[in-house]
């Protein structure tokens, strides 16, 4: 500090419009402070006075301050001393900036606590309705909001889906730990964009390399760099769900995973084993096999009501076997909504599923190869399938005309009394009529 406020003995250099009285005052204060070393309590007023003098310089002409600092540098005996002066100036500036920020946060928190109309419990309730990103913004605004935003009730529904990779395993782990056993919904991964809603007929399988929405994203960001966390989720991103005895997945109701390339069947199965209360499972673009995934669901998720599964390699996965379908029907009898899109499915296996689930109301086999429509025969009048409200067979290239005609005849005969939406089949009928 003494070196920083040193007044050069020679003032023969450029004239300065800056009033030298402030510098003289600072030097005098510094000299007085260094003349003796009184107790800390006695030194505080001197430090306060010196700091006040520095703060008074904030309204000075920047050029004047620059010229004064240059003269201080010129008065230094050598280059090391000049470097020391610069370092001290930067350090002092940094200390003042941080002190100002801390004081501003304290004042904002005090102001918010006095003017914020809601008590903490209602604030937490409001925060619990925010999306995850908005909640993080609120937590960073002031200490009062931060305290409310740390309540685990605010993290019962975690949505970390993004258009480009921005989330890594550490972020997911932190959020899940904050939620604890209060976690009810978890959504992770990369979604194609805001115009595509999960569950729609538009493909959700997504490739970053082919996307037009990532002009500001470098593919190299996917790679872990030294000293920098990767922004890519790996196969271990779901480990916090079953990390210990009080696993966060115990009461999880909804799990949606989108285009997480590195998750495999082992990692997915481990996650599902920690989620016995799961009601809604949505899997899109993961490199996992259909048969093994359905086996995991059958073994671990007896309460599941909605299963949405879209293949990452459309038309190439034909791993599904009839025993797997039977086990799924027997072990998961509450399924009301079933979507298997982009898989190579045969009518015999599809029929087991559609007829087996007695509560089934929604079916989507879009882009499913090998389906001819035979599974639709006598479906509406049987004990299974007669509750169907939505039937989607979009882009099923092997769907036969004769089966479509039989289905429509059954609909006209009143067999499908609950049917409200028939997609894909009607499009094919329109094309047949044009021919």
Tab-separated table of C-alpha atoms in Angstrom:
chain	number	residue	atom	x	y	z
A	1	UNK	CA	0.000	0.000	0.000
A	2	UNK	CA	2.910	2.370	0.846
A	3	UNK	CA	4.425	1.780	-2.561
A	4	UNK	CA	1.074	2.327	-4.293
A	5	UNK	CA	0.564	5.787	-2.806
A	6	UNK	CA	4.254	6.873	-2.991
A	7	UNK	CA	4.652	10.490	-4.124
A	8	UNK	CA	7.655	10.985	-6.413
A	9	UNK	CA	10.190	13.544	-5.244
A	10	UNK	CA	10.494	15.002	-8.718
A	11	UNK	CA	7.374	16.460	-10.291
A	12	UNK	CA	9.113	17.882	-13.356
A	13	UNK	CA	7.148	15.690	-15.755
A	14	UNK	CA	3.863	16.476	-17.469
A	15	UNK	CA	1.490	18.873	-15.702
A	16	UNK	CA	-1.554	17.099	-14.331
A	17	UNK	CA	-5.064	18.608	-14.116
A	18	UNK	CA	-5.779	16.246	-11.268
A	19	UNK	CA	-5.828	17.947	-7.874
A	20	UNK	CA	-2.818	16.704	-5.956
A	21	UNK	CA	-4.494	17.238	-2.612
A	22	UNK	CA	-6.153	13.807	-2.753
A	23	UNK	CA	-2.831	12.085	-3.438
A	24	UNK	CA	-1.202	14.080	-0.665
A	25	UNK	CA	-4.004	13.107	1.705
A	26	UNK	CA	-3.604	9.435	0.802
A	27	UNK	CA	0.172	9.640	1.276
A	28	UNK	CA	-0.212	11.371	4.602
A	29	UNK	CA	-2.708	8.775	5.768
A	30	UNK	CA	-0.430	5.970	4.661
A	31	UNK	CA	2.593	7.568	6.364
A	32	UNK	CA	0.613	8.065	9.540
A	33	UNK	CA	-0.566	4.449	9.430
A	34	UNK	CA	2.966	3.123	8.978
A	35	UNK	CA	4.580	5.394	11.592
A	36	UNK	CA	3.278	3.212	14.388
A	37	UNK	CA	1.446	-0.036	14.701
A	38	UNK	CA	-1.497	0.485	17.042
A	39	UNK	CA	-3.977	-2.271	17.921
A	40	UNK	CA	-6.319	-3.481	15.147
A	41	UNK	CA	-9.315	-1.686	16.634
A	42	UNK	CA	-7.368	1.586	16.526
A	43	UNK	CA	-6.287	1.041	12.911
A	44	UNK	CA	-9.831	0.599	11.598
A	45	UNK	CA	-10.709	4.329	11.452
A	46	UNK	CA	-7.470	4.980	9.543
A	47	UNK	CA	-8.320	2.253	7.010
A	48	UNK	CA	-11.863	3.590	6.700
A	49	UNK	CA	-10.552	7.102	6.064
A	50	UNK	CA	-8.065	5.840	3.497
A	51	UNK	CA	-10.732	3.788	1.725
A	52	UNK	CA	-13.086	6.773	1.703
A	53	UNK	CA	-10.346	8.804	0.025
A	54	UNK	CA	-9.964	6.133	-2.644
A	55	UNK	CA	-13.699	6.033	-3.216
A	56	UNK	CA	-13.747	9.811	-3.652
A	57	UNK	CA	-11.500	9.309	-6.653
A	58	UNK	CA	-14.272	7.419	-8.480
A	59	UNK	CA	-15.635	10.689	-9.888
A	60	UNK	CA	-12.220	11.874	-11.102
A	61	UNK	CA	-11.203	12.264	-14.697
A	62	UNK	CA	-9.912	8.845	-15.878
A	63	UNK	CA	-7.072	10.573	-17.707
A	64	UNK	CA	-5.951	12.243	-14.517
A	65	UNK	CA	-5.860	8.913	-12.696
A	66	UNK	CA	-3.901	7.364	-15.566
A	67	UNK	CA	-1.312	10.159	-15.524
A	68	UNK	CA	-0.901	9.938	-11.762
A	69	UNK	CA	-0.405	6.199	-11.922
A	70	UNK	CA	2.152	6.581	-14.715
A	71	UNK	CA	4.146	8.988	-12.559
A	72	UNK	CA	4.097	6.448	-9.751
A	73	UNK	CA	5.486	3.872	-12.145
A	74	UNK	CA	8.153	6.250	-13.440
A	75	UNK	CA	9.302	6.950	-9.887
A	76	UNK	CA	9.927	3.264	-9.216
A	77	UNK	CA	13.655	2.372	-9.178
A	78	UNK	CA	13.405	-0.571	-11.569
A	79	UNK	CA	11.226	-2.877	-13.607
A	80	UNK	CA	10.477	-5.321	-10.735
A	81	UNK	CA	9.183	-2.435	-8.628
A	82	UNK	CA	6.985	-1.238	-11.475
A	83	UNK	CA	5.575	-4.750	-11.894
A	84	UNK	CA	4.883	-4.859	-8.165
A	85	UNK	CA	2.992	-1.565	-8.346
A	86	UNK	CA	0.855	-2.827	-11.229
A	87	UNK	CA	0.089	-6.088	-9.415
A	88	UNK	CA	-0.901	-4.202	-6.282
A	89	UNK	CA	-3.145	-1.870	-8.250
A	90	UNK	CA	-4.879	-4.805	-9.906
A	91	UNK	CA	-5.245	-6.622	-6.602
A	92	UNK	CA	-6.672	-3.543	-4.882
A	93	UNK	CA	-9.112	-3.010	-7.737
A	94	UNK	CA	-10.203	-6.630	-7.546
A	95	UNK	CA	-10.697	-6.408	-3.788
A	96	UNK	CA	-12.851	-3.314	-4.168
A	97	UNK	CA	-14.924	-4.918	-6.929
A	98	UNK	CA	-15.591	-8.043	-4.869
A	99	UNK	CA	-16.406	-5.988	-1.779
A	100	UNK	CA	-18.846	-3.921	-3.833
A	101	UNK	CA	-20.525	-7.033	-5.233
A	102	UNK	CA	-20.879	-8.614	-1.797
A	103	UNK	CA	-22.393	-5.451	-0.370
A	104	UNK	CA	-24.777	-5.149	-3.332
A	105	UNK	CA	-25.967	-8.735	-2.796
A	106	UNK	CA	-26.483	-8.119	0.915
A	107	UNK	CA	-28.472	-4.962	0.235
A	108	UNK	CA	-30.540	-6.735	-2.438
A	109	UNK	CA	-31.295	-9.606	-0.087
A	110	UNK	CA	-32.317	-7.214	2.664
A	111	UNK	CA	-34.456	-5.253	0.231
A	112	UNK	CA	-36.103	-8.431	-1.099
A	113	UNK	CA	-36.813	-9.751	2.381
A	114	UNK	CA	-38.606	-6.504	3.214
A	115	UNK	CA	-40.498	-6.027	-0.055
A	116	UNK	CA	-41.153	-9.653	-1.149
A	117	UNK	CA	-44.813	-10.230	-0.375
A	118	UNK	CA	-44.770	-14.021	0.035
A	119	UNK	CA	-43.586	-15.956	3.080
A	120	UNK	CA	-40.883	-18.620	2.542
A	121	UNK	CA	-43.316	-21.544	2.269
A	122	UNK	CA	-45.311	-19.878	-0.503
A	123	UNK	CA	-42.098	-18.754	-2.216
A	124	UNK	CA	-40.939	-22.358	-2.285
A	125	UNK	CA	-44.315	-23.360	-3.714
A	126	UNK	CA	-43.939	-20.800	-6.511
A	127	UNK	CA	-40.358	-21.860	-7.206
A	128	UNK	CA	-41.459	-25.488	-7.469
A	129	UNK	CA	-43.576	-24.499	-10.481
A	130	UNK	CA	-40.617	-23.030	-12.377
A	131	UNK	CA	-38.646	-24.894	-14.993
A	132	UNK	CA	-35.179	-25.972	-13.871
A	133	UNK	CA	-33.295	-23.214	-15.687
A	134	UNK	CA	-35.530	-20.453	-14.291
A	135	UNK	CA	-35.143	-21.927	-10.816
A	136	UNK	CA	-31.352	-21.691	-11.121
A	137	UNK	CA	-31.644	-18.069	-12.225
A	138	UNK	CA	-33.843	-17.291	-9.235
A	139	UNK	CA	-31.386	-18.997	-6.876
A	140	UNK	CA	-28.549	-16.823	-8.183
A	141	UNK	CA	-30.403	-13.532	-7.721
A	142	UNK	CA	-30.056	-13.099	-3.956
A	143	UNK	CA	-29.417	-15.053	-0.770
A	144	UNK	CA	-33.085	-15.071	0.248
A	145	UNK	CA	-34.179	-16.610	-3.060
A	146	UNK	CA	-31.185	-18.953	-2.944
A	147	UNK	CA	-32.274	-20.295	0.426
A	148	UNK	CA	-35.817	-20.905	-0.821
A	149	UNK	CA	-34.593	-22.408	-4.106
A	150	UNK	CA	-32.460	-24.967	-2.245
A	151	UNK	CA	-35.540	-26.642	-0.778
A	152	UNK	CA	-35.850	-30.145	-2.208
A	153	UNK	CA	-39.526	-29.566	-2.959
A	154	UNK	CA	-38.388	-27.210	-5.752
A	155	UNK	CA	-36.583	-30.090	-7.461
A	156	UNK	CA	-39.364	-32.649	-7.567
A	157	UNK	CA	-39.631	-32.112	-11.352
A	158	UNK	CA	-36.221	-31.765	-13.016
A	159	UNK	CA	-36.042	-30.902	-16.704
A	160	UNK	CA	-32.482	-30.685	-18.049
A	161	UNK	CA	-33.293	-31.203	-21.730
A	162	UNK	CA	-31.459	-28.898	-24.129
A	163	UNK	CA	-31.187	-28.319	-27.881
A	164	UNK	CA	-27.368	-28.593	-27.791
A	165	UNK	CA	-25.168	-30.260	-25.147
A	166	UNK	CA	-24.977	-27.995	-22.092
A	167	UNK	CA	-25.438	-30.411	-19.190
A	168	UNK	CA	-22.928	-32.875	-17.781
A	169	UNK	CA	-23.056	-35.639	-15.180
A	170	UNK	CA	-22.079	-33.295	-12.340
A	171	UNK	CA	-25.092	-31.049	-12.980
A	172	UNK	CA	-27.452	-34.024	-13.067
A	173	UNK	CA	-25.970	-35.426	-9.849
A	174	UNK	CA	-26.302	-32.081	-8.059
A	175	UNK	CA	-29.936	-31.675	-9.064
A	176	UNK	CA	-30.871	-35.231	-8.088
A	177	UNK	CA	-29.129	-34.865	-4.724
A	178	UNK	CA	-31.071	-31.672	-4.049
A	179	UNK	CA	-34.333	-33.460	-4.816
A	180	UNK	CA	-33.529	-36.555	-2.784
A	181	UNK	CA	-36.451	-38.927	-2.371
A	182	UNK	CA	-38.786	-36.090	-3.344
A	183	UNK	CA	-37.862	-36.541	-7.019
A	184	UNK	CA	-41.004	-37.185	-9.076
A	185	UNK	CA	-39.964	-36.401	-12.655
A	186	UNK	CA	-36.618	-36.404	-14.485
A	187	UNK	CA	-35.993	-35.394	-18.108
A	188	UNK	CA	-32.501	-35.542	-19.630
A	189	UNK	CA	-30.839	-35.285	-23.003
A	190	UNK	CA	-31.028	-33.435	-26.287
A	191	UNK	CA	-34.339	-32.683	-27.949
A	192	UNK	CA	-34.549	-31.642	-31.621
A	193	UNK	CA	-36.055	-28.226	-30.963
A	194	UNK	CA	-38.974	-26.284	-29.493
A	195	UNK	CA	-41.320	-27.173	-32.367
A	196	UNK	CA	-41.259	-30.913	-31.663
A	197	UNK	CA	-43.211	-32.056	-28.641
A	198	UNK	CA	-42.474	-35.411	-26.991
A	199	UNK	CA	-45.103	-37.965	-27.968
A	200	UNK	CA	-45.862	-36.357	-31.321
A	201	UNK	CA	-45.606	-38.211	-34.613
A	202	UNK	CA	-42.563	-36.227	-35.648
A	203	UNK	CA	-39.262	-38.081	-35.128
A	204	UNK	CA	-37.478	-37.197	-31.935
A	205	UNK	CA	-34.279	-39.082	-32.772
A	206	UNK	CA	-31.638	-36.440	-33.131
A	207	UNK	CA	-28.096	-36.154	-34.464
A	208	UNK	CA	-26.027	-33.158	-33.393
A	209	UNK	CA	-23.747	-33.425	-36.378
A	210	UNK	CA	-26.658	-33.046	-38.799
A	211	UNK	CA	-28.513	-30.351	-36.898
A	212	UNK	CA	-29.040	-26.864	-38.277
A	213	UNK	CA	-29.656	-25.429	-34.807
A	214	UNK	CA	-26.091	-25.730	-33.521
A	215	UNK	CA	-24.242	-23.057	-35.480
A	216	UNK	CA	-22.711	-21.720	-32.277
A	217	UNK	CA	-21.750	-25.143	-30.977
A	218	UNK	CA	-18.369	-26.709	-31.614
A	219	UNK	CA	-18.290	-30.469	-31.812
A	220	UNK	CA	-15.022	-30.348	-29.880
A	221	UNK	CA	-17.061	-29.217	-26.875
A	222	UNK	CA	-18.177	-32.833	-26.569
A	223	UNK	CA	-14.666	-33.866	-25.642
A	224	UNK	CA	-13.421	-33.510	-22.111
A	225	UNK	CA	-10.646	-30.952	-21.920
A	226	UNK	CA	-8.049	-30.598	-19.224
A	227	UNK	CA	-9.469	-28.419	-16.492
A	228	UNK	CA	-12.887	-28.236	-18.135
A	229	UNK	CA	-15.943	-30.416	-17.612
A	230	UNK	CA	-17.371	-32.074	-20.700
A	231	UNK	CA	-20.870	-30.945	-21.630
A	232	UNK	CA	-21.926	-34.468	-22.582
A	233	UNK	CA	-23.905	-36.948	-20.503
A	234	UNK	CA	-22.296	-40.378	-20.178
A	235	UNK	CA	-23.559	-43.812	-19.197
A	236	UNK	CA	-23.106	-42.953	-15.505
A	237	UNK	CA	-25.429	-39.919	-15.567
A	238	UNK	CA	-28.249	-42.000	-14.024
A	239	UNK	CA	-26.160	-43.489	-11.213
A	240	UNK	CA	-27.413	-40.953	-8.613
A	241	UNK	CA	-30.859	-42.562	-8.872
A	242	UNK	CA	-29.638	-45.673	-7.045
A	243	UNK	CA	-26.501	-44.456	-5.322
A	244	UNK	CA	-27.441	-45.490	-1.776
A	245	UNK	CA	-30.199	-46.915	0.385
A	246	UNK	CA	-32.185	-43.673	0.251
A	247	UNK	CA	-32.120	-43.713	-3.545
A	248	UNK	CA	-33.679	-40.728	-5.273
A	249	UNK	CA	-35.388	-43.020	-7.771
A	250	UNK	CA	-37.584	-44.668	-5.151
A	251	UNK	CA	-40.578	-42.405	-5.754
A	252	UNK	CA	-39.747	-41.330	-9.307
A	253	UNK	CA	-42.882	-41.312	-11.472
A	254	UNK	CA	-41.659	-39.971	-14.807
A	255	UNK	CA	-38.349	-40.642	-16.605
A	256	UNK	CA	-37.693	-39.192	-20.080
A	257	UNK	CA	-34.346	-39.766	-21.821
A	258	UNK	CA	-33.527	-38.199	-25.191
A	259	UNK	CA	-30.589	-38.934	-27.493
A	260	UNK	CA	-28.009	-39.719	-24.814
A	261	UNK	CA	-25.627	-41.644	-27.040
A	262	UNK	CA	-23.500	-43.218	-24.337
A	263	UNK	CA	-26.239	-44.857	-22.273
A	264	UNK	CA	-26.332	-48.614	-22.893
A	265	UNK	CA	-28.631	-51.411	-21.746
A	266	UNK	CA	-26.630	-52.042	-18.568
A	267	UNK	CA	-26.817	-48.403	-17.455
A	268	UNK	CA	-30.520	-48.143	-18.323
A	269	UNK	CA	-31.348	-51.378	-16.551
A	270	UNK	CA	-29.502	-50.191	-13.436
A	271	UNK	CA	-31.510	-46.978	-13.431
A	272	UNK	CA	-34.847	-48.747	-13.903
A	273	UNK	CA	-34.042	-51.127	-11.053
A	274	UNK	CA	-34.034	-48.098	-8.743
A	275	UNK	CA	-37.421	-46.824	-9.992
A	276	UNK	CA	-40.121	-49.267	-8.816
A	277	UNK	CA	-42.778	-46.529	-8.781
A	278	UNK	CA	-42.257	-45.460	-12.395
A	279	UNK	CA	-45.472	-44.648	-14.270
A	280	UNK	CA	-44.165	-42.915	-17.390
A	281	UNK	CA	-41.055	-43.968	-19.331
A	282	UNK	CA	-39.981	-42.241	-22.534
A	283	UNK	CA	-36.839	-43.379	-24.377
A	284	UNK	CA	-35.741	-41.711	-27.599
A	285	UNK	CA	-32.566	-42.208	-29.588
A	286	UNK	CA	-30.675	-44.299	-27.021
A	287	UNK	CA	-28.439	-47.075	-28.308
A	288	UNK	CA	-30.291	-49.747	-26.367
A	289	UNK	CA	-31.928	-52.941	-27.605
A	290	UNK	CA	-35.716	-53.246	-27.630
A	291	UNK	CA	-35.873	-56.725	-26.112
A	292	UNK	CA	-33.468	-55.986	-23.230
A	293	UNK	CA	-35.199	-52.702	-22.489
A	294	UNK	CA	-38.636	-54.340	-22.317
A	295	UNK	CA	-37.188	-57.070	-20.084
A	296	UNK	CA	-35.883	-54.385	-17.698
A	297	UNK	CA	-39.235	-52.626	-17.683
A	298	UNK	CA	-41.034	-55.906	-17.076
A	299	UNK	CA	-38.788	-56.811	-14.150
A	300	UNK	CA	-38.553	-53.403	-12.438
A	301	UNK	CA	-41.565	-51.232	-13.286
A	302	UNK	CA	-44.797	-53.085	-12.405
A	303	UNK	CA	-46.831	-49.860	-12.065
A	304	UNK	CA	-45.929	-48.341	-15.417
A	305	UNK	CA	-48.829	-46.844	-17.400
A	306	UNK	CA	-47.091	-45.170	-20.328
A	307	UNK	CA	-44.206	-46.570	-22.394
A	308	UNK	CA	-42.825	-44.549	-25.307
A	309	UNK	CA	-39.785	-45.999	-27.099
A	310	UNK	CA	-38.356	-44.647	-30.352
A	311	UNK	CA	-35.464	-46.469	-32.010
A	312	UNK	CA	-32.126	-44.780	-32.671
A	313	UNK	CA	-31.526	-47.054	-35.675
A	314	UNK	CA	-34.871	-47.178	-37.431
A	315	UNK	CA	-35.817	-50.552	-38.895
A	316	UNK	CA	-32.707	-52.437	-37.818
A	317	UNK	CA	-33.724	-53.622	-34.358
A	318	UNK	CA	-35.666	-56.901	-34.647
A	319	UNK	CA	-34.644	-58.301	-31.277
A	320	UNK	CA	-38.163	-58.488	-29.812
A	321	UNK	CA	-39.311	-62.055	-29.015
A	322	UNK	CA	-42.792	-63.346	-28.209
A	323	UNK	CA	-41.900	-64.478	-24.623
A	324	UNK	CA	-40.713	-60.938	-23.880
A	325	UNK	CA	-44.094	-59.592	-25.004
A	326	UNK	CA	-45.939	-62.104	-22.826
A	327	UNK	CA	-43.826	-61.230	-19.767
A	328	UNK	CA	-44.408	-57.522	-20.312
A	329	UNK	CA	-48.172	-58.033	-20.521
A	330	UNK	CA	-48.221	-60.168	-17.366
A	331	UNK	CA	-45.868	-58.032	-15.283
A	332	UNK	CA	-47.056	-54.572	-16.359
A	333	UNK	CA	-50.849	-54.871	-16.631
A	334	UNK	CA	-51.513	-51.139	-16.113
A	335	UNK	CA	-50.095	-49.923	-19.409
A	336	UNK	CA	-52.568	-47.549	-21.067
A	337	UNK	CA	-50.275	-45.916	-23.619
A	338	UNK	CA	-47.801	-47.881	-25.750
A	339	UNK	CA	-45.543	-46.465	-28.480
A	340	UNK	CA	-42.841	-48.509	-30.204
A	341	UNK	CA	-41.637	-46.418	-33.113
A	342	UNK	CA	-39.088	-47.357	-35.731
A	343	UNK	CA	-38.665	-51.026	-34.770
A	344	UNK	CA	-38.934	-54.126	-36.915
A	345	UNK	CA	-42.109	-55.589	-35.429
A	346	UNK	CA	-44.088	-58.619	-36.580
A	347	UNK	CA	-47.869	-58.791	-36.337
A	348	UNK	CA	-47.868	-61.796	-34.018
A	349	UNK	CA	-45.855	-59.950	-31.363
A	350	UNK	CA	-47.797	-56.725	-31.772
A	351	UNK	CA	-51.039	-58.654	-31.344
A	352	UNK	CA	-49.804	-60.127	-28.065
A	353	UNK	CA	-49.190	-56.626	-26.774
A	354	UNK	CA	-52.358	-54.956	-28.047
A	355	UNK	CA	-54.695	-57.768	-27.002
A	356	UNK	CA	-52.850	-58.433	-23.749
A	357	UNK	CA	-53.046	-54.963	-22.214
A	358	UNK	CA	-56.668	-54.745	-21.100
A	359	UNK	CA	-56.440	-51.018	-20.253
A	360	UNK	CA	-54.716	-49.973	-23.475
A	361	UNK	CA	-56.088	-46.719	-24.952
A	362	UNK	CA	-53.217	-45.289	-26.987
A	363	UNK	CA	-51.100	-47.204	-29.535
A	364	UNK	CA	-48.361	-45.828	-31.799
A	365	UNK	CA	-46.351	-48.128	-34.067
A	366	UNK	CA	-45.214	-45.409	-36.485
A	367	UNK	CA	-42.354	-46.311	-38.862
A	368	UNK	CA	-42.495	-49.893	-37.608
A	369	UNK	CA	-41.246	-52.275	-40.242
A	370	UNK	CA	-42.848	-55.683	-40.958
A	371	UNK	CA	-46.306	-54.705	-39.667
A	372	UNK	CA	-48.916	-55.767	-42.249
A	373	UNK	CA	-52.038	-55.079	-40.201
A	374	UNK	CA	-52.999	-58.696	-39.501
A	375	UNK	CA	-52.915	-57.936	-35.756
A	376	UNK	CA	-55.973	-55.681	-36.262
A	377	UNK	CA	-58.318	-58.563	-37.154
A	378	UNK	CA	-61.204	-58.950	-34.657
A	379	UNK	CA	-59.429	-56.555	-32.345
A	380	UNK	CA	-62.317	-54.248	-31.543
A	381	UNK	CA	-64.773	-56.953	-30.591
A	382	UNK	CA	-62.392	-58.914	-28.375
A	383	UNK	CA	-61.670	-58.447	-24.701
A	384	UNK	CA	-58.335	-56.853	-25.534
A	385	UNK	CA	-58.043	-53.746	-27.687
A	386	UNK	CA	-61.677	-52.696	-27.500
A	387	UNK	CA	-60.792	-49.664	-25.339
A	388	UNK	CA	-58.502	-48.133	-27.943
A	389	UNK	CA	-58.996	-44.392	-28.386
A	390	UNK	CA	-55.925	-43.594	-30.520
A	391	UNK	CA	-54.333	-45.836	-33.145
A	392	UNK	CA	-51.286	-44.507	-35.039
A	393	UNK	CA	-49.687	-46.514	-37.849
A	394	UNK	CA	-47.919	-43.735	-39.700
A	395	UNK	CA	-45.241	-44.710	-42.258
A	396	UNK	CA	-45.752	-48.451	-41.833
A	397	UNK	CA	-44.620	-49.286	-45.352
A	398	UNK	CA	-45.802	-52.919	-45.359
A	399	UNK	CA	-49.344	-52.212	-44.147
A	400	UNK	CA	-51.679	-54.112	-46.479
A	401	UNK	CA	-54.693	-52.620	-48.199
A	402	UNK	CA	-56.928	-55.547	-47.360
A	403	UNK	CA	-56.202	-55.206	-43.636
A	404	UNK	CA	-56.963	-51.497	-43.747
A	405	UNK	CA	-60.316	-52.213	-45.402
A	406	UNK	CA	-61.152	-54.816	-42.750
A	407	UNK	CA	-60.256	-52.372	-39.984
A	408	UNK	CA	-62.439	-49.611	-41.406
A	409	UNK	CA	-65.301	-52.073	-41.852
A	410	UNK	CA	-64.987	-53.018	-38.184
A	411	UNK	CA	-64.981	-49.350	-37.206
A	412	UNK	CA	-68.156	-48.731	-39.231
A	413	UNK	CA	-69.725	-51.824	-37.671
A	414	UNK	CA	-69.183	-50.282	-34.238
A	415	UNK	CA	-66.544	-52.687	-32.939
A	416	UNK	CA	-64.205	-49.879	-31.875
A	417	UNK	CA	-66.662	-47.895	-29.793
A	418	UNK	CA	-63.976	-45.854	-28.020
A	419	UNK	CA	-61.817	-45.064	-31.054
A	420	UNK	CA	-61.398	-41.310	-31.572
A	421	UNK	CA	-58.223	-40.934	-33.654
A	422	UNK	CA	-57.007	-43.176	-36.469
A	423	UNK	CA	-53.757	-41.885	-37.969
A	424	UNK	CA	-51.762	-43.373	-40.825
A	425	UNK	CA	-54.458	-45.865	-41.790
A	426	UNK	CA	-56.694	-43.097	-43.099
A	427	UNK	CA	-53.781	-41.640	-45.068
A	428	UNK	CA	-53.205	-44.996	-46.716
A	429	UNK	CA	-56.927	-45.290	-47.470
A	430	UNK	CA	-56.846	-41.892	-49.147
A	431	UNK	CA	-53.913	-42.956	-51.294
A	432	UNK	CA	-55.688	-46.184	-52.282
A	433	UNK	CA	-58.782	-44.180	-53.251
A	434	UNK	CA	-56.748	-41.928	-55.507
A	435	UNK	CA	-55.311	-44.945	-57.296
